[in-house]
Coordinates of C-alpha atoms in Angstrom, one line a residue:
Chain A
M1 CA 56.0 54.5 -33.0
R2 CA 55.3 58.2 -33.1
R3 CA 53.0 57.9 -30.2
T4 CA 55.7 56.9 -27.7
A5 CA 57.9 59.7 -29.0
V6 CA 55.3 62.3 -28.1
L7 CA 55.0 61.1 -24.5
P8 CA 56.7 63.7 -22.3
L9 CA 58.0 61.2 -19.7
P10 CA 59.0 57.6 -20.3
V11 CA 56.2 55.5 -18.8
P12 CA 57.9 53.2 -16.3
R13 CA 57.5 49.8 -17.8
K14 CA 56.2 47.3 -15.4
G15 CA 57.2 43.7 -15.7
P16 CA 54.8 41.4 -17.7
T17 CA 51.5 41.8 -15.9
S18 CA 49.0 39.0 -15.8
T19 CA 46.7 40.9 -18.2
S20 CA 49.4 41.2 -20.9
V21 CA 50.4 37.5 -20.5
L22 CA 46.7 36.6 -21.0
A23 CA 46.4 38.9 -23.9
H24 CA 49.5 37.3 -25.6
L25 CA 48.1 33.9 -25.0
A26 CA 44.7 34.7 -26.5
L27 CA 46.3 36.4 -29.5
M28 CA 48.6 33.5 -30.1
L29 CA 45.8 31.0 -29.8
Y30 CA 43.8 32.9 -32.4
C31 CA 46.8 33.2 -34.7
V32 CA 47.1 29.4 -34.6
L33 CA 43.4 29.2 -35.5
A34 CA 43.9 31.7 -38.3
L35 CA 46.9 30.0 -39.8
F36 CA 45.9 26.4 -39.2
P37 CA 44.0 25.7 -42.5
I38 CA 46.5 27.7 -44.6
V39 CA 49.5 25.8 -43.1
M40 CA 47.7 22.4 -43.4
V41 CA 47.0 23.0 -47.1
I42 CA 50.4 24.2 -48.1
M43 CA 52.3 21.7 -46.0
N44 CA 50.3 18.7 -47.3
S45 CA 50.5 19.7 -50.9
F46 CA 54.1 18.6 -50.9
K47 CA 53.5 15.2 -49.4
D48 CA 52.7 11.9 -51.0
R49 CA 49.2 10.6 -50.7
L50 CA 50.0 8.0 -48.0
S51 CA 51.4 10.5 -45.6
I52 CA 48.7 13.1 -46.3
F53 CA 46.3 10.7 -44.8
S54 CA 48.5 8.8 -42.3
A55 CA 50.3 11.9 -40.8
P56 CA 48.4 15.1 -41.8
F57 CA 50.3 17.2 -39.2
A58 CA 53.8 16.1 -40.2
L59 CA 56.1 18.3 -42.3
P60 CA 57.1 16.9 -45.6
T61 CA 60.4 14.9 -45.3
P62 CA 62.7 13.9 -48.2
S63 CA 61.0 10.5 -48.2
T64 CA 57.4 11.8 -48.3
F65 CA 58.1 14.8 -50.5
T66 CA 56.5 14.9 -53.9
L67 CA 55.3 17.3 -56.6
D68 CA 52.7 14.9 -58.0
G69 CA 49.8 17.3 -57.3
Y70 CA 51.5 20.1 -59.2
R71 CA 52.2 17.8 -62.1
T72 CA 48.5 16.8 -62.3
L73 CA 47.7 20.5 -62.2
A74 CA 50.1 21.3 -65.0
D75 CA 48.6 18.5 -67.2
A76 CA 45.0 19.1 -66.4
A77 CA 44.5 22.9 -66.6
N78 CA 46.2 25.9 -68.0
F79 CA 46.9 27.6 -64.7
P80 CA 49.6 29.9 -66.0
L81 CA 47.0 31.3 -68.4
F82 CA 44.4 31.6 -65.6
F83 CA 47.0 33.4 -63.5
L84 CA 47.8 35.8 -66.3
N85 CA 44.1 36.5 -66.8
S86 CA 43.7 37.3 -63.1
L87 CA 46.7 39.6 -63.3
V88 CA 45.4 41.4 -66.4
V89 CA 41.9 41.9 -65.0
T90 CA 43.2 43.0 -61.6
L91 CA 45.9 45.4 -62.8
G92 CA 43.7 46.7 -65.6
S93 CA 40.8 47.4 -63.3
L94 CA 43.1 49.0 -60.7
A95 CA 44.7 51.3 -63.2
L96 CA 41.3 52.4 -64.5
I97 CA 39.8 52.8 -61.0
V98 CA 42.8 55.0 -59.9
L99 CA 42.8 57.1 -63.1
V100 CA 39.1 57.9 -63.4
S101 CA 38.4 58.1 -59.7
S102 CA 41.3 60.4 -59.0
M103 CA 40.0 62.7 -61.8
A104 CA 36.5 62.7 -60.5
A105 CA 37.7 63.1 -56.9
F106 CA 39.8 66.1 -58.0
A107 CA 36.8 67.7 -59.6
L108 CA 34.5 67.1 -56.7
S109 CA 37.0 68.3 -54.1
E110 CA 38.6 71.2 -56.0
Y111 CA 35.7 73.1 -57.6
T112 CA 32.4 74.3 -56.4
F113 CA 29.8 73.9 -59.1
R114 CA 26.2 73.1 -59.6
F115 CA 25.3 69.5 -58.8
N116 CA 28.5 69.0 -56.9
T117 CA 26.8 67.5 -53.8
M118 CA 24.3 65.7 -55.9
L119 CA 27.0 64.0 -57.9
A120 CA 28.9 63.0 -54.7
L121 CA 25.7 61.5 -53.3
Y122 CA 24.9 59.7 -56.6
L123 CA 28.4 58.2 -56.6
S124 CA 28.1 57.1 -53.0
I125 CA 25.0 54.9 -53.7
G126 CA 27.5 52.3 -55.0
I127 CA 29.4 52.1 -51.7
M128 CA 26.4 50.5 -50.1
V129 CA 24.4 48.9 -52.9
P130 CA 26.2 45.8 -54.2
I131 CA 26.8 45.7 -57.9
R132 CA 25.8 42.0 -58.0
L133 CA 22.1 43.0 -57.7
G134 CA 22.5 44.4 -61.3
T135 CA 23.8 41.1 -62.6
V136 CA 20.9 40.4 -65.0
G137 CA 21.3 43.9 -66.4
I138 CA 25.1 43.6 -66.7
L139 CA 24.8 40.3 -68.4
N140 CA 22.4 41.7 -71.0
L141 CA 24.6 44.8 -71.4
M142 CA 27.7 42.6 -72.0
V143 CA 25.9 40.4 -74.5
S144 CA 24.8 43.4 -76.5
L145 CA 28.3 44.9 -76.4
H146 CA 29.7 41.4 -77.5
L147 CA 32.0 41.4 -74.5
I148 CA 31.0 38.0 -73.0
N149 CA 34.0 35.8 -72.5
T150 CA 36.4 38.7 -72.8
L151 CA 38.5 40.1 -70.0
W152 CA 37.1 43.6 -70.8
A153 CA 33.7 42.6 -69.4
L154 CA 35.4 41.9 -66.0
I155 CA 37.6 45.0 -66.1
L156 CA 34.6 47.2 -66.8
V157 CA 32.5 45.7 -64.0
Y158 CA 35.3 45.8 -61.4
T159 CA 36.0 49.4 -62.4
A160 CA 32.4 50.4 -61.9
Q161 CA 32.4 48.5 -58.6
G162 CA 35.6 50.2 -57.4
I163 CA 34.8 53.8 -58.4
P164 CA 32.4 54.8 -55.6
L165 CA 34.7 54.0 -52.6
A166 CA 37.8 55.2 -54.5
V167 CA 36.2 58.6 -55.2
F168 CA 35.0 58.9 -51.6
V169 CA 38.5 58.1 -50.1
L170 CA 40.5 60.2 -52.7
S171 CA 38.3 63.3 -52.5
S172 CA 38.6 63.4 -48.7
F173 CA 42.4 63.2 -49.0
M174 CA 42.5 65.8 -51.8
R175 CA 40.6 68.3 -49.6
G176 CA 43.6 68.1 -47.3
V177 CA 46.1 69.4 -49.9
P178 CA 47.0 73.0 -49.0
R179 CA 45.3 75.6 -51.2
D180 CA 48.4 77.9 -51.5
L181 CA 50.2 75.3 -53.6
K182 CA 47.4 75.1 -56.2
E183 CA 47.0 78.9 -56.2
A184 CA 50.7 79.4 -56.7
A185 CA 50.6 77.0 -59.7
R186 CA 47.6 78.8 -61.1
I187 CA 49.4 82.2 -60.9
D188 CA 52.3 80.6 -62.8
G189 CA 49.8 79.9 -65.5
A190 CA 49.4 76.1 -65.0
S191 CA 46.3 74.6 -66.6
E192 CA 43.7 72.8 -64.4
Y193 CA 45.0 69.5 -66.0
R194 CA 48.5 70.4 -64.9
I195 CA 47.3 71.1 -61.4
Y196 CA 45.6 67.7 -61.3
A197 CA 48.9 66.1 -62.3
L198 CA 50.6 68.1 -59.6
I199 CA 48.2 66.9 -56.9
L200 CA 48.5 63.2 -57.6
P201 CA 51.9 62.6 -56.2
L202 CA 50.8 64.5 -53.0
V203 CA 48.0 62.0 -52.3
R204 CA 50.2 58.9 -53.0
P205 CA 49.3 57.3 -49.6
A206 CA 45.6 57.5 -50.5
L207 CA 46.3 56.1 -54.0
G208 CA 48.1 53.2 -52.3
A209 CA 45.3 52.7 -49.9
V210 CA 42.6 52.7 -52.7
T211 CA 44.7 50.2 -54.7
A212 CA 45.1 47.9 -51.7
I213 CA 41.4 47.9 -50.7
S214 CA 40.1 47.5 -54.3
M215 CA 42.6 44.8 -55.2
I216 CA 41.4 42.0 -52.9
P217 CA 37.7 41.7 -53.9
I218 CA 38.7 41.9 -57.6
W219 CA 41.4 39.1 -57.4
N220 CA 39.1 36.9 -55.3
D221 CA 35.8 37.3 -57.0
L222 CA 34.0 34.2 -58.3
W223 CA 30.6 35.5 -59.3
F224 CA 31.4 37.7 -62.3
P225 CA 34.1 35.4 -63.9
L226 CA 31.5 32.6 -63.5
L227 CA 28.8 34.6 -65.3
L228 CA 30.7 36.9 -67.7
A229 CA 33.8 35.0 -68.7
P230 CA 33.6 31.3 -68.0
G231 CA 35.4 30.4 -71.3
E232 CA 38.6 28.3 -71.1
Q233 CA 40.6 31.2 -72.5
T234 CA 39.3 33.8 -70.1
K235 CA 39.0 31.9 -66.8
T236 CA 40.5 33.7 -63.8
I237 CA 42.6 31.8 -61.3
V238 CA 39.7 31.7 -58.7
L239 CA 37.3 30.3 -61.3
G240 CA 39.9 28.0 -62.8
A241 CA 40.8 26.7 -59.3
S242 CA 37.1 26.3 -58.4
A243 CA 36.3 24.3 -61.6
F244 CA 39.5 22.2 -61.1
L245 CA 38.6 21.5 -57.4
G246 CA 35.2 20.4 -58.3
Q247 CA 36.5 17.9 -60.9
Y248 CA 39.4 16.5 -58.9
V249 CA 37.6 16.4 -55.5
N250 CA 39.1 13.0 -54.6
D251 CA 42.7 13.6 -55.8
Y252 CA 44.0 15.2 -52.6
N253 CA 47.5 15.9 -54.1
A254 CA 46.0 17.8 -56.9
V255 CA 43.4 19.7 -54.9
L256 CA 46.0 20.7 -52.2
A257 CA 48.4 21.9 -54.9
A258 CA 45.7 24.0 -56.6
L259 CA 44.7 25.5 -53.3
T260 CA 48.4 26.3 -52.6
L261 CA 48.8 28.0 -55.9
A262 CA 45.8 30.1 -55.3
I263 CA 46.8 31.0 -51.7
V264 CA 50.5 31.8 -52.1
P265 CA 50.4 34.8 -54.6
I266 CA 47.8 36.7 -52.7
V267 CA 49.5 36.1 -49.3
A268 CA 52.7 37.3 -50.8
L269 CA 51.0 40.4 -52.2
Y270 CA 49.3 41.0 -48.8
V271 CA 52.6 40.8 -46.9
V272 CA 54.1 43.4 -49.2
F273 CA 51.0 45.7 -49.2
S274 CA 49.7 45.1 -45.7
R275 CA 50.5 48.6 -44.5
Q276 CA 48.6 50.3 -47.3
L277 CA 45.8 47.9 -46.9
V278 CA 45.5 48.4 -43.2
S279 CA 45.7 52.2 -43.5
G280 CA 43.2 52.1 -46.3
I281 CA 40.6 50.1 -44.4
T282 CA 41.0 52.2 -41.3
G283 CA 41.1 55.6 -43.0
G284 CA 44.7 56.2 -42.0
A285 CA 44.2 55.5 -38.3
L286 CA 46.6 52.5 -38.3
K287 CA 49.9 52.3 -40.1
Chain B
M1 CA 39.1 91.1 -71.5
S2 CA 35.9 92.2 -73.2
L3 CA 34.7 95.6 -72.3
A4 CA 31.1 94.9 -73.1
P5 CA 28.8 94.9 -70.1
P6 CA 28.0 91.3 -69.0
R7 CA 24.8 90.1 -70.4
P8 CA 22.6 89.3 -67.4
A9 CA 20.4 86.7 -69.0
R10 CA 23.2 84.2 -70.0
R11 CA 24.6 81.9 -67.5
R12 CA 28.3 81.1 -67.5
P13 CA 28.9 77.9 -69.5
F14 CA 29.8 74.9 -67.4
P15 CA 33.6 74.8 -67.2
L16 CA 34.9 72.3 -69.7
H17 CA 37.7 70.9 -67.5
I18 CA 35.2 69.8 -64.8
V19 CA 33.3 67.9 -67.4
V20 CA 36.5 66.2 -68.6
F21 CA 37.4 65.2 -65.1
L22 CA 34.0 63.8 -64.2
T23 CA 32.9 62.1 -67.4
P24 CA 35.0 58.9 -67.4
A25 CA 34.1 57.9 -63.9
L26 CA 30.4 58.9 -64.2
L27 CA 30.1 57.2 -67.6
I28 CA 31.6 53.8 -66.4
Y29 CA 29.7 53.9 -63.1
T30 CA 26.4 54.8 -64.7
A31 CA 26.7 52.4 -67.6
V32 CA 28.0 49.4 -65.8
M33 CA 26.5 49.7 -62.4
I34 CA 23.5 52.1 -62.1
Y35 CA 21.9 51.4 -65.4
P36 CA 22.1 47.5 -65.1
I37 CA 20.6 47.7 -61.6
L38 CA 17.7 49.8 -62.9
A39 CA 17.4 47.6 -66.0
S40 CA 17.3 44.6 -63.7
L41 CA 14.5 46.2 -61.7
W42 CA 12.7 46.9 -64.9
L43 CA 13.1 43.3 -66.1
S44 CA 11.6 42.2 -62.8
L45 CA 8.4 44.0 -63.7
N46 CA 8.2 42.3 -67.1
Q47 CA 7.6 38.7 -68.2
Q48 CA 8.8 37.1 -71.4
T49 CA 6.0 35.9 -73.6
G50 CA 7.9 34.5 -76.5
P51 CA 11.4 34.5 -78.0
G52 CA 12.5 38.2 -77.8
A53 CA 9.0 39.4 -76.8
S54 CA 8.0 40.5 -73.3
H55 CA 5.4 42.6 -71.7
F56 CA 4.9 44.6 -68.6
V57 CA 3.3 42.7 -65.7
G58 CA 3.7 45.2 -62.9
L59 CA 4.3 43.4 -59.6
G60 CA 3.2 40.1 -61.1
N61 CA 6.6 38.5 -60.8
Y62 CA 6.8 39.5 -57.1
R63 CA 3.3 38.2 -56.5
K64 CA 4.4 34.9 -58.1
L65 CA 7.6 34.9 -56.0
L66 CA 5.7 35.3 -52.8
G67 CA 2.4 33.6 -53.6
T68 CA 3.2 30.4 -55.5
E69 CA 4.6 27.4 -53.6
L70 CA 7.2 26.7 -56.3
Y71 CA 8.9 30.1 -55.6
A72 CA 7.7 31.1 -52.2
L73 CA 9.0 28.1 -50.2
P74 CA 12.6 28.4 -51.5
L75 CA 12.5 32.2 -51.0
W76 CA 11.3 32.0 -47.4
N77 CA 13.8 29.2 -46.8
A78 CA 16.7 31.3 -48.3
L79 CA 15.6 34.4 -46.4
K80 CA 15.4 32.5 -43.1
N81 CA 18.9 30.9 -43.7
N82 CA 20.3 34.3 -44.7
L83 CA 19.0 35.7 -41.4
I84 CA 20.6 32.9 -39.5
F85 CA 23.8 33.5 -41.4
F86 CA 23.7 37.2 -40.4
V87 CA 22.9 36.5 -36.8
V88 CA 25.8 34.1 -36.5
H89 CA 28.1 36.8 -37.8
M90 CA 26.7 39.4 -35.4
L91 CA 27.0 37.1 -32.4
A92 CA 30.4 35.5 -33.3
Q93 CA 32.3 37.6 -35.8
N94 CA 31.8 41.1 -34.4
P95 CA 32.3 40.3 -30.7
V96 CA 35.4 38.2 -31.5
G97 CA 36.6 41.0 -33.7
L98 CA 36.1 43.5 -30.9
L99 CA 37.9 41.3 -28.4
L100 CA 40.9 40.9 -30.7
A101 CA 40.9 44.7 -31.3
V102 CA 40.9 45.4 -27.6
L103 CA 43.8 42.9 -27.1
L104 CA 45.7 44.5 -30.0
S105 CA 45.1 48.0 -28.5
F106 CA 47.2 47.1 -25.5
K107 CA 50.2 47.7 -27.8
L108 CA 51.9 44.5 -26.7
R109 CA 55.3 43.6 -28.2
G110 CA 54.6 42.0 -31.6
S111 CA 51.2 43.6 -32.0
A112 CA 51.9 44.3 -35.7
I113 CA 52.8 40.7 -36.4
Y114 CA 49.6 39.5 -34.6
R115 CA 47.6 41.9 -36.6
T116 CA 49.1 40.8 -39.9
I117 CA 48.5 37.2 -39.2
L118 CA 45.0 37.7 -37.9
F119 CA 43.9 39.6 -41.0
M120 CA 45.5 37.0 -43.4
P121 CA 42.4 34.8 -43.9
T122 CA 40.5 37.9 -45.0
V123 CA 42.6 38.4 -48.1
L124 CA 42.2 34.9 -49.3
S125 CA 39.5 34.0 -51.9
V126 CA 36.3 32.8 -50.3
V127 CA 36.4 29.9 -52.7
I128 CA 39.8 28.8 -51.6
V129 CA 38.9 29.2 -47.9
G130 CA 35.7 27.3 -48.4
F131 CA 37.5 24.4 -50.1
A132 CA 40.3 24.3 -47.6
W133 CA 37.8 24.0 -44.7
K134 CA 35.8 21.5 -46.7
L135 CA 38.9 19.3 -46.8
I136 CA 39.7 19.7 -43.2
L137 CA 36.2 19.0 -42.0
N138 CA 35.9 16.0 -44.3
P139 CA 35.9 12.8 -42.2
A140 CA 37.7 11.1 -45.1
W141 CA 40.9 13.0 -44.5
G142 CA 40.8 12.5 -40.8
V143 CA 42.4 15.8 -39.7
Q144 CA 39.3 16.6 -37.6
R145 CA 39.4 13.1 -36.0
S146 CA 43.1 13.3 -35.1
L147 CA 42.4 16.7 -33.4
L148 CA 39.4 15.5 -31.5
E149 CA 40.6 12.0 -30.4
P150 CA 43.3 13.2 -27.9
L151 CA 40.6 15.4 -26.3
H152 CA 38.3 12.4 -26.0
L153 CA 35.7 14.2 -28.2
Q154 CA 35.3 11.6 -30.9
A155 CA 31.6 12.1 -30.6
L156 CA 32.1 15.5 -32.3
D157 CA 33.8 13.9 -35.4
L158 CA 30.7 14.4 -37.6
P159 CA 30.4 15.5 -41.2
W160 CA 29.5 19.0 -40.1
L161 CA 29.0 20.3 -43.7
G162 CA 27.0 17.3 -44.7
L163 CA 24.3 17.3 -42.1
P164 CA 21.2 19.4 -42.8
A165 CA 21.1 20.5 -39.2
T166 CA 24.7 21.8 -39.0
A167 CA 25.6 22.7 -42.6
L168 CA 24.5 26.3 -42.4
G169 CA 26.0 27.0 -39.0
T170 CA 29.3 25.5 -40.1
L171 CA 29.4 27.6 -43.2
S172 CA 28.6 30.7 -41.2
L173 CA 31.5 29.9 -38.9
I174 CA 33.8 29.4 -41.8
S175 CA 32.8 32.8 -43.1
V176 CA 33.3 34.3 -39.6
W177 CA 36.7 32.7 -39.4
Q178 CA 37.6 34.4 -42.7
N179 CA 36.0 37.8 -42.1
V180 CA 36.8 38.5 -38.5
G181 CA 39.7 40.7 -39.6
I182 CA 37.5 43.4 -40.9
P183 CA 35.6 44.3 -37.7
M184 CA 38.9 43.8 -35.9
L185 CA 40.7 46.4 -37.9
L186 CA 37.7 48.9 -37.8
F187 CA 37.4 48.5 -34.1
L188 CA 41.1 48.8 -33.6
A189 CA 41.1 52.0 -35.7
A190 CA 38.4 53.5 -33.4
L191 CA 40.3 52.4 -30.3
V192 CA 43.6 54.0 -31.2
R193 CA 41.8 57.3 -31.8
I194 CA 40.8 57.4 -28.2
P195 CA 43.0 60.1 -26.5
E196 CA 45.7 58.7 -24.2
E197 CA 44.6 61.1 -21.4
L198 CA 41.3 59.2 -20.9
Y199 CA 43.2 56.0 -20.2
E200 CA 45.6 57.9 -17.9
A201 CA 42.8 59.4 -16.0
A202 CA 41.1 56.0 -15.6
R203 CA 44.3 54.5 -14.4
L204 CA 44.8 57.2 -11.8
D205 CA 41.3 56.4 -10.6
G206 CA 42.3 52.8 -10.3
A207 CA 40.1 51.4 -13.0
G208 CA 40.7 47.9 -14.1
A209 CA 40.8 46.6 -17.7
W210 CA 37.1 45.8 -17.6
T211 CA 36.0 49.2 -16.3
V212 CA 38.2 50.9 -18.9
F213 CA 36.5 48.8 -21.6
R214 CA 33.0 49.3 -20.3
R215 CA 33.2 53.0 -19.4
I216 CA 35.7 54.4 -22.0
Q217 CA 36.3 52.2 -24.9
L218 CA 32.8 50.8 -25.6
P219 CA 30.9 54.2 -25.5
L220 CA 33.6 55.8 -27.8
I221 CA 33.4 53.0 -30.4
L222 CA 29.6 52.8 -30.6
P223 CA 29.6 54.6 -34.1
T224 CA 31.9 51.9 -35.3
V225 CA 29.6 49.2 -34.0
G226 CA 26.9 50.6 -36.3
I227 CA 29.2 50.7 -39.3
V228 CA 30.4 47.2 -38.7
S229 CA 26.9 46.0 -38.3
V230 CA 25.7 47.6 -41.5
L231 CA 28.7 46.3 -43.5
T232 CA 28.1 42.8 -42.1
F233 CA 24.4 43.1 -43.1
V234 CA 25.1 44.2 -46.7
G235 CA 27.9 41.6 -47.1
N236 CA 25.8 38.7 -45.7
F237 CA 22.7 39.4 -47.7
N238 CA 24.8 39.6 -50.8
A239 CA 26.9 36.5 -50.1
F240 CA 27.2 33.7 -52.7
D241 CA 30.7 32.5 -53.2
L242 CA 31.2 30.5 -50.0
V243 CA 28.0 28.4 -50.3
Y244 CA 28.5 27.9 -54.0
A245 CA 32.1 26.8 -53.6
V246 CA 31.4 24.4 -50.7
Q247 CA 27.9 23.1 -51.4
G248 CA 27.4 23.9 -55.1
A249 CA 24.5 25.8 -56.6
L250 CA 22.0 23.5 -55.0
A251 CA 23.2 24.7 -51.6
G252 CA 22.9 21.2 -50.1
P253 CA 22.2 19.1 -48.2
N254 CA 18.5 19.5 -49.3
F255 CA 18.8 23.3 -49.6
A256 CA 19.8 23.5 -45.9
S257 CA 22.4 26.1 -46.7
D258 CA 20.5 28.0 -49.4
I259 CA 20.8 31.8 -49.1
L260 CA 19.5 34.6 -51.3
G261 CA 22.6 34.7 -53.4
T262 CA 22.4 31.0 -54.4
L263 CA 18.7 31.2 -54.9
F264 CA 19.2 34.2 -57.2
Y265 CA 21.8 32.2 -59.2
R266 CA 19.5 29.1 -59.5
T267 CA 16.4 31.1 -60.4
F268 CA 18.3 33.1 -63.1
F269 CA 20.2 30.1 -64.6
G270 CA 17.9 27.3 -63.8
Y271 CA 19.0 24.0 -62.3
Q272 CA 18.1 20.3 -62.8
L273 CA 14.7 20.3 -64.5
Q274 CA 13.7 23.8 -63.9
S275 CA 14.9 26.2 -66.6
G276 CA 16.3 29.6 -65.9
D277 CA 14.1 32.7 -65.9
A278 CA 15.8 36.1 -66.2
N279 CA 12.7 38.0 -65.1
M280 CA 12.1 35.9 -62.0
G281 CA 15.9 36.1 -61.3
A282 CA 15.6 39.8 -61.5
A283 CA 12.7 39.7 -59.1
V284 CA 14.8 37.8 -56.6
A285 CA 17.5 40.5 -57.0
G286 CA 14.8 43.0 -56.4
V287 CA 13.9 41.3 -53.2
M288 CA 17.6 41.3 -52.2
L289 CA 17.8 45.0 -53.0
G290 CA 14.7 45.6 -50.9
V291 CA 16.1 43.7 -47.9
I292 CA 19.4 45.6 -48.1
L293 CA 17.7 49.0 -48.4
V294 CA 15.5 48.3 -45.4
G295 CA 18.7 47.4 -43.4
L296 CA 20.4 50.6 -44.5
L297 CA 17.3 52.6 -43.7
I298 CA 17.1 51.2 -40.2
Y299 CA 20.8 52.0 -39.7
L300 CA 20.5 55.5 -41.0
V301 CA 17.3 56.4 -39.2
A302 CA 17.4 54.5 -35.9
W303 CA 21.0 53.8 -35.1
Q304 CA 22.8 56.9 -36.4
R305 CA 20.4 59.3 -34.9
R306 CA 20.7 57.6 -31.5
V307 CA 24.5 57.6 -31.6
T308 CA 24.7 61.3 -32.6
E309 CA 22.4 62.1 -29.7
V310 CA 24.6 60.2 -27.3
E311 CA 27.7 62.0 -28.7
F312 CA 26.4 65.6 -28.2

């Protein structure tokens, strides 16, 4: 948007060239491929068993519409609880990641002190080395802390997993905040904690980006819920859905309904946050 | 202010507020990530001798992992499969991602909508994606058949996920389908950073789309190619969810889709008649760490140095 405004002269728009028609065509084809499984699952979850098999590509009509799958789901497993667990884990981890990472990023970007570079390097190990490789150690740690089958175990693991990238992104944004502002506040006698609180709203886009990129792997993870919190009371939606899908493999109504329930919330969140997400992944290059 | 002369021997104490700012992040990160990884590596150097008792065996577990048939065959199988998994991503996911990014960089009408849709599979859970594709590829449902029949390709209506020869390739392509959005966005970000003047100059010289791509876009996004490759590498050698969700912990048929992540899970927790072994599991994780570190090292030493030389 801004780019066109900067252009000194309006570029004469040629009619649709063959290149742009081909590009549209290719993009549309790929969009169909990207949406096909999602649409198939959601659409068929509202159809009766007969039409799921006889006419998989047909939209549900009043005569084929049914909520049988969702009913099976409601009877068989506690999906509202699983959903709530996922929400608590995701929001709890995100809040902790944003809080502790912004504090650390502020210290690393604001002050020059001994070990500054060393600490930054130490934190960046976690960007590249996957936390899953420490699973055996994490499991032993959680057992000795009596946190197995609690949501706290997951929140702690996801926070640790999210910190490195969050610190990295936030400190590079915080370096861009003008110095005068902080100096003025210091002259007015503001404490360093006050200055941190002052900076936070200024890096809001970065906080949004960090939230968006950290959110998806947390919500979607299967590995740690499976190992650390497999209990009926602490299952997340992905683990709950995965267990349910394994059990009801042949009940297409139920399976499609479970898949739909797992797909819809995250797609809705994505549509709302896609701008932050895209700018987070691309370091602000795309908006 | 004190008027006393500064004592030369004493260092200034470390400012308290910096400690306060850094401690929570460092504490959580160290306790829940770094310490467990190190503890896991330490476990891989020990072997349990009785309930609650274990002793140091040095590289014994690794020797067992590589030297005994029981462990070595599955390990090499998983390593080979993981390599294939990675190669499929490099050959399919990253070129397709680049192509989509180049198409999006044309700034066609509706680009933002295309981008939002193309990235959508990436935000879904791997488990959900795996299961959705498992249903669609299941001959029992018949979606695949009704798509292939009008094209007279009935011969292709095979249980792709059930055949040992095709299971791994099919899983790789499902993963490519899901993850293509990430290289697409990273390449697109690199492409929009290219100054408009370069395109203008090329257009004045009468360069076509291919020449623009070959001479301007490709050289300028080479650093991104490196980053995308290393992200793909780390992600692939750490994968687990998709294979587990679609084929189960046994990574069937007959271990044809077994990768390091599923092997790690089975070694640690045990399966069928073989009981789990935390120390051997830790050793498998140690091998995974080694593979990932080697990949990172190759990237840092070979690729990044070359790219910086090209740039300057």
